[in-house]
PDB file of C-alpha atoms in Angstrom:
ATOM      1  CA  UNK A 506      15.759   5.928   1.859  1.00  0.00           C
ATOM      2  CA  UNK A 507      15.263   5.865   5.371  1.00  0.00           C
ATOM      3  CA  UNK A 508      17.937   4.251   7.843  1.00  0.00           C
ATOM      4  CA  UNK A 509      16.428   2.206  10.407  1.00  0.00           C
ATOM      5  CA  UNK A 510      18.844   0.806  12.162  1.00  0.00           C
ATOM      6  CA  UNK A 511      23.039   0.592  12.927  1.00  0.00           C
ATOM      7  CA  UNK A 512      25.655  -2.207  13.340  1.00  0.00           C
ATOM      8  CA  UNK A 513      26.419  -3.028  16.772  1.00  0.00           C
ATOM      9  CA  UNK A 514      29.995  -3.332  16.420  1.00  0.00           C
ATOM     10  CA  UNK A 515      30.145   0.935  16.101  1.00  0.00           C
ATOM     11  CA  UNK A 516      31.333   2.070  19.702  1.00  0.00           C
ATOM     12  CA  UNK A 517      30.641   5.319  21.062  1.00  0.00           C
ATOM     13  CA  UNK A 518      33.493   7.275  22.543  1.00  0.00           C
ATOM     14  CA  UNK A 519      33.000  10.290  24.796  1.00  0.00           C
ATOM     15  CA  UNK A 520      34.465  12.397  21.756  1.00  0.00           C
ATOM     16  CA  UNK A 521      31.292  10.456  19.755  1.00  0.00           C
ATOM     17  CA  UNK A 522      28.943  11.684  22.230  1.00  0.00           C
ATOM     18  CA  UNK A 523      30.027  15.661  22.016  1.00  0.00           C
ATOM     19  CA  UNK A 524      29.656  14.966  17.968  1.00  0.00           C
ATOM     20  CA  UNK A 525      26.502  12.575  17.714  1.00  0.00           C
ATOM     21  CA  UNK A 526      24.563  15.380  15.675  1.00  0.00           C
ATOM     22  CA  UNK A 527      27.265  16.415  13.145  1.00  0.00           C
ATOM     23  CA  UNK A 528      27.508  12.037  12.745  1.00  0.00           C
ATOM     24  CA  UNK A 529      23.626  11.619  11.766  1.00  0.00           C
ATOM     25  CA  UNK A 530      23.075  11.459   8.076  1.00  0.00           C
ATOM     26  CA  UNK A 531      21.867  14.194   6.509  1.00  0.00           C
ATOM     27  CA  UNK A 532      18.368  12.557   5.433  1.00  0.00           C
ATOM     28  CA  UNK A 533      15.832  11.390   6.995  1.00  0.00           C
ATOM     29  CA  UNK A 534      15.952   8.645   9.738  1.00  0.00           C
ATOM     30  CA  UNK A 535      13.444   6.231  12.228  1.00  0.00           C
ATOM     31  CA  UNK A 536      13.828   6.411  16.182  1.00  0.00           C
ATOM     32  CA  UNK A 537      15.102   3.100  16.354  1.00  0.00           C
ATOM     33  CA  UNK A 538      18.633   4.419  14.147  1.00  0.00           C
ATOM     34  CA  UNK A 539      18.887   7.363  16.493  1.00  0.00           C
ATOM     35  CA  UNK A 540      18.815   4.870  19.520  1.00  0.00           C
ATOM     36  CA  UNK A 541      21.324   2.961  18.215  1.00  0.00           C
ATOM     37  CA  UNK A 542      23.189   6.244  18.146  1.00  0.00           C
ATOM     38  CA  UNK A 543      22.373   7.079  21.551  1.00  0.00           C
ATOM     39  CA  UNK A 544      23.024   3.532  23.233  1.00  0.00           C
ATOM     40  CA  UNK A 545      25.666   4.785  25.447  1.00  0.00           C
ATOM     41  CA  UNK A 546      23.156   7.179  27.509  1.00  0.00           C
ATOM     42  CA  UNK A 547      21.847   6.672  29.988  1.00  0.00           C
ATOM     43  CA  UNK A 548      18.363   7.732  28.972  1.00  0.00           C
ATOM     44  CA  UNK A 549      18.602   7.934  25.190  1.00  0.00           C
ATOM     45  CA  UNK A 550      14.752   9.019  25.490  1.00  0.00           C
ATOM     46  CA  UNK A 551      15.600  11.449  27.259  1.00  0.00           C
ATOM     47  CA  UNK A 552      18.807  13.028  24.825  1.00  0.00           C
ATOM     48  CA  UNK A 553      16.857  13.047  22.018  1.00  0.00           C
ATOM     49  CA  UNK A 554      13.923  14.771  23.428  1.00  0.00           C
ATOM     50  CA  UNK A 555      17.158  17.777  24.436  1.00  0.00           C
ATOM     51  CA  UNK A 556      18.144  16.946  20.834  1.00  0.00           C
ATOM     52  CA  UNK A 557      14.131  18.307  19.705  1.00  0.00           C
ATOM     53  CA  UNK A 558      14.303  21.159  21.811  1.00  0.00           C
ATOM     54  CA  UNK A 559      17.796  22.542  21.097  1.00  0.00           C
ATOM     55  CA  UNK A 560      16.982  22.757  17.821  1.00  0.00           C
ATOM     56  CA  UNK A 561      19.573  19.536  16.551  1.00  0.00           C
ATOM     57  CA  UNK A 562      16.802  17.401  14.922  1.00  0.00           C
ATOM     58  CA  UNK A 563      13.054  17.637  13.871  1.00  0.00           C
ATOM     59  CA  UNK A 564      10.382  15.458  15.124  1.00  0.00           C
ATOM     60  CA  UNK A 565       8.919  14.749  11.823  1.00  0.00           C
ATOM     61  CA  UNK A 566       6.193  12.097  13.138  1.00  0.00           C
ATOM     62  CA  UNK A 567       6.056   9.615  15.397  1.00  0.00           C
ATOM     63  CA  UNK A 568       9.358   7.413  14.731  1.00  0.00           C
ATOM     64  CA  UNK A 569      10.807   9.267  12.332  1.00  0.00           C
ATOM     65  CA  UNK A 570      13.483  12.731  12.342  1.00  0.00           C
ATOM     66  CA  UNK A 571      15.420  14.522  10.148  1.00  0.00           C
ATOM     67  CA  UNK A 572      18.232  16.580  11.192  1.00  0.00           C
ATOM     68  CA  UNK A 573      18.437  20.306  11.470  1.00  0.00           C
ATOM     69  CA  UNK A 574      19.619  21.994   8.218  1.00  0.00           C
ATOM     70  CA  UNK A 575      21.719  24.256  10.608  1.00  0.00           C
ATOM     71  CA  UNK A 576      23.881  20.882  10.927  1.00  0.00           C
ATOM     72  CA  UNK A 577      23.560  19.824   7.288  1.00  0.00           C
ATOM     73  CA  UNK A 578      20.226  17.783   7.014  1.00  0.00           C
ATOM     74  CA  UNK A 579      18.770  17.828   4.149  1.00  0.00           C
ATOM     75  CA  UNK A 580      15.311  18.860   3.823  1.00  0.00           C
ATOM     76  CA  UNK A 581      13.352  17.614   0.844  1.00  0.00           C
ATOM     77  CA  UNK A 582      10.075  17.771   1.245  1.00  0.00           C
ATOM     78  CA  UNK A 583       8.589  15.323  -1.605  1.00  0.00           C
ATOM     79  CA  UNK A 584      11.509  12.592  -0.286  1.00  0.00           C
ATOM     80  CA  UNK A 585       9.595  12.954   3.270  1.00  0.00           C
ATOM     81  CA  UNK A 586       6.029  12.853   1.921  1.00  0.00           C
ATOM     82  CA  UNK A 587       6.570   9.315   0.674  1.00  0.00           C
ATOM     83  CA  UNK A 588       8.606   8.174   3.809  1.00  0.00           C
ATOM     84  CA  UNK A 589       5.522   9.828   6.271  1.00  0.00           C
ATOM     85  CA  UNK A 590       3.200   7.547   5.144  1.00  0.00           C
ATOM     86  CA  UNK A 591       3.324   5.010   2.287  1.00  0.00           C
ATOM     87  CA  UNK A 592       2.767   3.294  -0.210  1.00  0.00           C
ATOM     88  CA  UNK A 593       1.971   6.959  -1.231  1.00  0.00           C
ATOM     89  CA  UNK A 594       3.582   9.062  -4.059  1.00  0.00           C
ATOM     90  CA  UNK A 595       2.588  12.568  -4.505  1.00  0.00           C
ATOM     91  CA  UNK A 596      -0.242  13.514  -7.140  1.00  0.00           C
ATOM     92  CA  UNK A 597      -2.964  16.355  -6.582  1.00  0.00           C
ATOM     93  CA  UNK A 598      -2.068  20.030  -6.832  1.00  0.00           C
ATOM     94  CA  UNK A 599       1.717  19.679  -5.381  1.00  0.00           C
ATOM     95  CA  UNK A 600       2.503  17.435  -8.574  1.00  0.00           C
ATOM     96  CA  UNK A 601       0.749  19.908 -10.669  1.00  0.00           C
ATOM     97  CA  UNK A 602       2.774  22.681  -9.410  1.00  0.00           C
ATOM     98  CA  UNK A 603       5.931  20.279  -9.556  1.00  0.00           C
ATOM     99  CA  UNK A 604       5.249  19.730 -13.406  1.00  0.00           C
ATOM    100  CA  UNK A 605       4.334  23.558 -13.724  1.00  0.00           C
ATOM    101  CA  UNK A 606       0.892  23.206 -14.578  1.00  0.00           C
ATOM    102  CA  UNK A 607      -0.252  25.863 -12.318  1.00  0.00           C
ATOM    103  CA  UNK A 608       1.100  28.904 -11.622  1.00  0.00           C
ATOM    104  CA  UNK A 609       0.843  29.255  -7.752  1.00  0.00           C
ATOM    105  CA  UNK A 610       2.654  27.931  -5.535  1.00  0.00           C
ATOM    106  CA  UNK A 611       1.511  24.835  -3.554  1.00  0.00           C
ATOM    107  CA  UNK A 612       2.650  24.658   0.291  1.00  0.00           C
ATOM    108  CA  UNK A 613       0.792  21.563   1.043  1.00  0.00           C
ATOM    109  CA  UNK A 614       2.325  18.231  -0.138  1.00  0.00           C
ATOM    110  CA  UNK A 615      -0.254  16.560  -1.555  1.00  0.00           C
ATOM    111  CA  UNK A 616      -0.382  12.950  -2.049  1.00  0.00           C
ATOM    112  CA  UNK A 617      -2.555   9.545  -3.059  1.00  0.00           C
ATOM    113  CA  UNK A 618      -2.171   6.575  -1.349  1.00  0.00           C
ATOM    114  CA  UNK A 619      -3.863   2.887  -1.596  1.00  0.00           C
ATOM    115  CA  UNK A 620      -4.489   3.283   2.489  1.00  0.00           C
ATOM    116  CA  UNK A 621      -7.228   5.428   4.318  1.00  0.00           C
ATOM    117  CA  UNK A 622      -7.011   9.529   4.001  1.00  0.00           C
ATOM    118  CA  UNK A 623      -5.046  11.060   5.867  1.00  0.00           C
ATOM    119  CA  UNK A 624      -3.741  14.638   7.273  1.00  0.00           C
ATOM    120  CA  UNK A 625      -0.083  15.227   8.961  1.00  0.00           C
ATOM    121  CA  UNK A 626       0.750  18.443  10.423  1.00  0.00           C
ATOM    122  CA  UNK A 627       4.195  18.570  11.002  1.00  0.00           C
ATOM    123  CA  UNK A 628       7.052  21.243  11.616  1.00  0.00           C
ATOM    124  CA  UNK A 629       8.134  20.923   8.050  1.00  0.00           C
ATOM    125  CA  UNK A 630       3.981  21.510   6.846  1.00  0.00           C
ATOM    126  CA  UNK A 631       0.961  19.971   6.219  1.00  0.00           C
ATOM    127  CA  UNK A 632       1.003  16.609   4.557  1.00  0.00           C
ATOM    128  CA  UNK A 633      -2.281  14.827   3.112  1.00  0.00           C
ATOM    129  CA  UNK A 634      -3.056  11.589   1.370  1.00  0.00           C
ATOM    130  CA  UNK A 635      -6.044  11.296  -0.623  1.00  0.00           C
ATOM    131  CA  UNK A 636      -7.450   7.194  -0.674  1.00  0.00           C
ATOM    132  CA  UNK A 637      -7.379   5.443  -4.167  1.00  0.00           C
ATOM    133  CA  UNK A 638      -8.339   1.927  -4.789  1.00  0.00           C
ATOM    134  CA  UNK A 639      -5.093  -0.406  -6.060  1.00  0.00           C
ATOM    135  CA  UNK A 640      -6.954  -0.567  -9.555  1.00  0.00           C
ATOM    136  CA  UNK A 641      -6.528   3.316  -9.680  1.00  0.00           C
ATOM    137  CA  UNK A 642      -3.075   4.025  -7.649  1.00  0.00           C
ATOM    138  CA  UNK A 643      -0.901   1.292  -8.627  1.00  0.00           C
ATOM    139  CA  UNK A 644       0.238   2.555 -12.335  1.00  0.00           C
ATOM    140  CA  UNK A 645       1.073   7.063 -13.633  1.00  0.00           C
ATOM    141  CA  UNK A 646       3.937   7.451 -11.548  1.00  0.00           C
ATOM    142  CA  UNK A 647       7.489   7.984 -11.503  1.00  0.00           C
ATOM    143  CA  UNK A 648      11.056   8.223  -9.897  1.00  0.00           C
ATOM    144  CA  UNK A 649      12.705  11.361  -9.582  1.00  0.00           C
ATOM    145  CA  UNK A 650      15.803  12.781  -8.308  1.00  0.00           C
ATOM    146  CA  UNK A 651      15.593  15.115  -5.351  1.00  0.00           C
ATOM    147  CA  UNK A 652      17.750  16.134  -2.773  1.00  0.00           C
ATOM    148  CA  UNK A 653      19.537  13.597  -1.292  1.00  0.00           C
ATOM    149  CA  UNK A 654      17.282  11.450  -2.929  1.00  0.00           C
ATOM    150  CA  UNK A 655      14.414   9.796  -5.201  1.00  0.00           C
ATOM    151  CA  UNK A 656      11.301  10.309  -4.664  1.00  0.00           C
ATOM    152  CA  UNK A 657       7.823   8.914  -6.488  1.00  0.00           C
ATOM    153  CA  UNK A 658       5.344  11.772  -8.042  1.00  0.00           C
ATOM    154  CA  UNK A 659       2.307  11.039 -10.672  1.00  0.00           C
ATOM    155  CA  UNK A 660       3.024  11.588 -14.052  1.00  0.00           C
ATOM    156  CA  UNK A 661       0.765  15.076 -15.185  1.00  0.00           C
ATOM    157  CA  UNK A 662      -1.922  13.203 -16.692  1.00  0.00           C
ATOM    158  CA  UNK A 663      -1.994  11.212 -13.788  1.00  0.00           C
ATOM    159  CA  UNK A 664      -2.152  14.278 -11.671  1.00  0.00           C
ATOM    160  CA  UNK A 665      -4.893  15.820 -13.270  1.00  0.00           C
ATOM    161  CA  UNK A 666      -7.213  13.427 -13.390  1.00  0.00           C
ATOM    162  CA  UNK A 667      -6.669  12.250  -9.658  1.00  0.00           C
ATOM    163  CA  UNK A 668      -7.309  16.129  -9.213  1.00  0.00           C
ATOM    164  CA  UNK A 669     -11.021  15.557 -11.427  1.00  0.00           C
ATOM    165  CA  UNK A 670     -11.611  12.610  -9.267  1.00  0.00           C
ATOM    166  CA  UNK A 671     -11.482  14.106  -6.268  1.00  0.00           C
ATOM    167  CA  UNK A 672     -13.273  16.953  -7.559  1.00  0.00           C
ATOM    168  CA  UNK A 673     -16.158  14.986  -8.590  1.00  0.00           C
ATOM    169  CA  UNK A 674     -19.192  15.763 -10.470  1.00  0.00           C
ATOM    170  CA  UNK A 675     -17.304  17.006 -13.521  1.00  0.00           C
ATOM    171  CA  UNK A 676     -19.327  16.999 -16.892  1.00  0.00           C
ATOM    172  CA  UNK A 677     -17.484  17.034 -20.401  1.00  0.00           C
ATOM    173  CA  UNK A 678     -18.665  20.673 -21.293  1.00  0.00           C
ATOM    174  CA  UNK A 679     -17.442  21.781 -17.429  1.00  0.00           C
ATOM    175  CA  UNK A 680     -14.042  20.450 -17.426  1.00  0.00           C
ATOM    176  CA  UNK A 681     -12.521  23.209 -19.892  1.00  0.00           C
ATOM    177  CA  UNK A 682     -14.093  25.952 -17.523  1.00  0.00           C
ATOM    178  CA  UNK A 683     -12.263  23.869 -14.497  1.00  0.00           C
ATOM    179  CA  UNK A 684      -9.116  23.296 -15.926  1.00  0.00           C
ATOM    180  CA  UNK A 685      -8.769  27.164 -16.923  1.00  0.00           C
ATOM    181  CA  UNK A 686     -10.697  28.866 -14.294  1.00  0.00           C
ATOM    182  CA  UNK A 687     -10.261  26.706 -11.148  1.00  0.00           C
ATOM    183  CA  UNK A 688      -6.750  25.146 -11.381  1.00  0.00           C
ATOM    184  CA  UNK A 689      -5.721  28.017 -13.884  1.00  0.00           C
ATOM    185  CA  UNK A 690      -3.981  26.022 -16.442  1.00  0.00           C
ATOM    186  CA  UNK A 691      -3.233  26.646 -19.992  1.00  0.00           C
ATOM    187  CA  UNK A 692      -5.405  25.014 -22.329  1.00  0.00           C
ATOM    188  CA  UNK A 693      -1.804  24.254 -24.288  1.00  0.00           C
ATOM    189  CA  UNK A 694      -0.515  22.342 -21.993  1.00  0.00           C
ATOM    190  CA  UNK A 695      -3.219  20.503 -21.577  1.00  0.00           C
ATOM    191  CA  UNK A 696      -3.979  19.792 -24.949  1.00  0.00           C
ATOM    192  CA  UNK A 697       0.042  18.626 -25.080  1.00  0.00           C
ATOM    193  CA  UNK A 698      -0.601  15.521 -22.944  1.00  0.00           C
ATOM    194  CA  UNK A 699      -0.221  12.054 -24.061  1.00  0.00           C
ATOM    195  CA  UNK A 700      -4.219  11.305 -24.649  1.00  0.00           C
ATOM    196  CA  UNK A 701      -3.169   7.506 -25.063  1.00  0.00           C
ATOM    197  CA  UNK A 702      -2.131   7.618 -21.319  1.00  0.00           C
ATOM    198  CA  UNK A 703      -5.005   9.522 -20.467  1.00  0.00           C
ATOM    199  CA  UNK A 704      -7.615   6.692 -22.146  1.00  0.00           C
ATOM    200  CA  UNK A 705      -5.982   4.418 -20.212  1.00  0.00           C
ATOM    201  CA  UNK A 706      -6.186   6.303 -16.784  1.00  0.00           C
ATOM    202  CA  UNK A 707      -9.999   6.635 -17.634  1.00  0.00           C
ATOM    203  CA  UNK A 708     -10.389   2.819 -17.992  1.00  0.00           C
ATOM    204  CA  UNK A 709      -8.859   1.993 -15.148  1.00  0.00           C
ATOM    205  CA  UNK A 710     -10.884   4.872 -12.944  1.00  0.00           C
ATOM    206  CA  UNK A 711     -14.134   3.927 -14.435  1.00  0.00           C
ATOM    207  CA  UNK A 712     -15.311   7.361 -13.214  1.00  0.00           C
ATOM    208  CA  UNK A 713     -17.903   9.761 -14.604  1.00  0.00           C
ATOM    209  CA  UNK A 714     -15.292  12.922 -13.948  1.00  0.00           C
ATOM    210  CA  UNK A 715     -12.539  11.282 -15.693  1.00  0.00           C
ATOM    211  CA  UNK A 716     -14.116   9.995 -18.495  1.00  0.00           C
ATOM    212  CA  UNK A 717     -15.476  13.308 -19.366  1.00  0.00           C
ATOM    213  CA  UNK A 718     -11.907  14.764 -19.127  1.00  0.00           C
ATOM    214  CA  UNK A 719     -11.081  11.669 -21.832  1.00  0.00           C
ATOM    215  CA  UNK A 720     -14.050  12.759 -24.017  1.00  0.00           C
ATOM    216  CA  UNK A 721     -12.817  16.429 -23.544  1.00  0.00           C
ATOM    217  CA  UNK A 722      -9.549  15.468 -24.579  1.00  0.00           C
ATOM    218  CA  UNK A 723     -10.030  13.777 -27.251  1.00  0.00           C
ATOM    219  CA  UNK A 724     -12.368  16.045 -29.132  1.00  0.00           C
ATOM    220  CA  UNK A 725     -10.406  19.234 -28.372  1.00  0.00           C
ATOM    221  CA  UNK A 726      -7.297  17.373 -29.850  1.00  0.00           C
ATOM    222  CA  UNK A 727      -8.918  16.882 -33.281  1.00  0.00           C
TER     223      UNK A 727
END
């Protein structure tokens, strides 16, 4: 959740003003909240630009902040990948490494999204958003708890085979030598994974890649 905005009837006191950072909320929130904090400045621009540079809250993106852990923000970086830029939920290598598919560590949130690609570098990291179509992003996702929190990530067999899409240009007797040599996941785990789930993702993609990870699939779980 991101706040957006505040009541009117809150005043501000000059006691309020020495306080305003420990009386943000602890997760993320837009500019226009923070100048309803700030109304009784007289350049509210110009407080939360001292705000920035002191160190009190992080300029996530354009319109949107999150305040400094040093004052109790919360940082969860999967809550703030889906608030950056949405509808989005996070897929690719970051949700392979959140289901521990993989055994390094991703830095880079990575995400899918029904909108245009797209790349944000921020203080927190690098965010990106890979484009799907609504026939292939709008289903093999979840909810899950985080940090001050829910957040949406892509189920693993979702995950995997929005990994072989992007990819591209997978055959069925390359995908075992992809899945083991280039992503560096166990066979077992792979051969653990709802195959059901996975014909369905490979109807709905209607892509060469992911079909051959189907056909894979299937014959290796036999």
């Amino acid at each position: 959740m991101i706040l957006t905005s505040m009541s009117n009837n809150s005043g501000h006191t000059g006691q309020n003003k020495i306080d305003i950072v420990f009386g943000l909320p602890k997760h993320p929130f837009s500019y226009d909240y923070l100048i309803s904090r700030l109304r009784e400045y007289r350049s509210p621009r110009d407080k939360i630009s001292l705000m920035i540079k002191r160190g009190e809250i992080i300029r996530i993106k354009k319109g949107l902040y999150v305040l400094s852990p040093r004052y109790g923000g919360i940082i969860d970086k999967r809550i703030i990948a889906n608030l950056i830029y949405g509808p989005s939920y996070i897929s690719l290598e970051y949700a392979l490494g959140y289901w521990g598919l993989i055994p390094e560590k991703v830095v880079e949130v990575t995400s899918v999204t029904n909108k245009r690609n797209k790349y944000f570098d921020t203080p927190l990291g690098r965010f990106s958003y890979r484009y799907l179509n609504n026939r292939r992003f709008q289903f093999g996702f979840r909810y899950v708890e985080g940090e001050g929190g829910a957040f949406l990530v892509a189920l693993k067999e979702k995950a995997i085979c929005d990994k072989i899409f992007v990819e591209g240009n997978l055959g069925k007797f390359e995908i075992e030598s992809y899945l083991e040599k280039n992503l560096r996941i166990d066979i077992k785990e792979i051969l653990s994974l709802d195959i059901e789930l996975v014909e369905e993702i490979s109807r709905r993609y209607r892509n060469k890649s992911v079909s051959a990870f189907y056909c894979w699939l299937k014959m290796r779980s036999k």
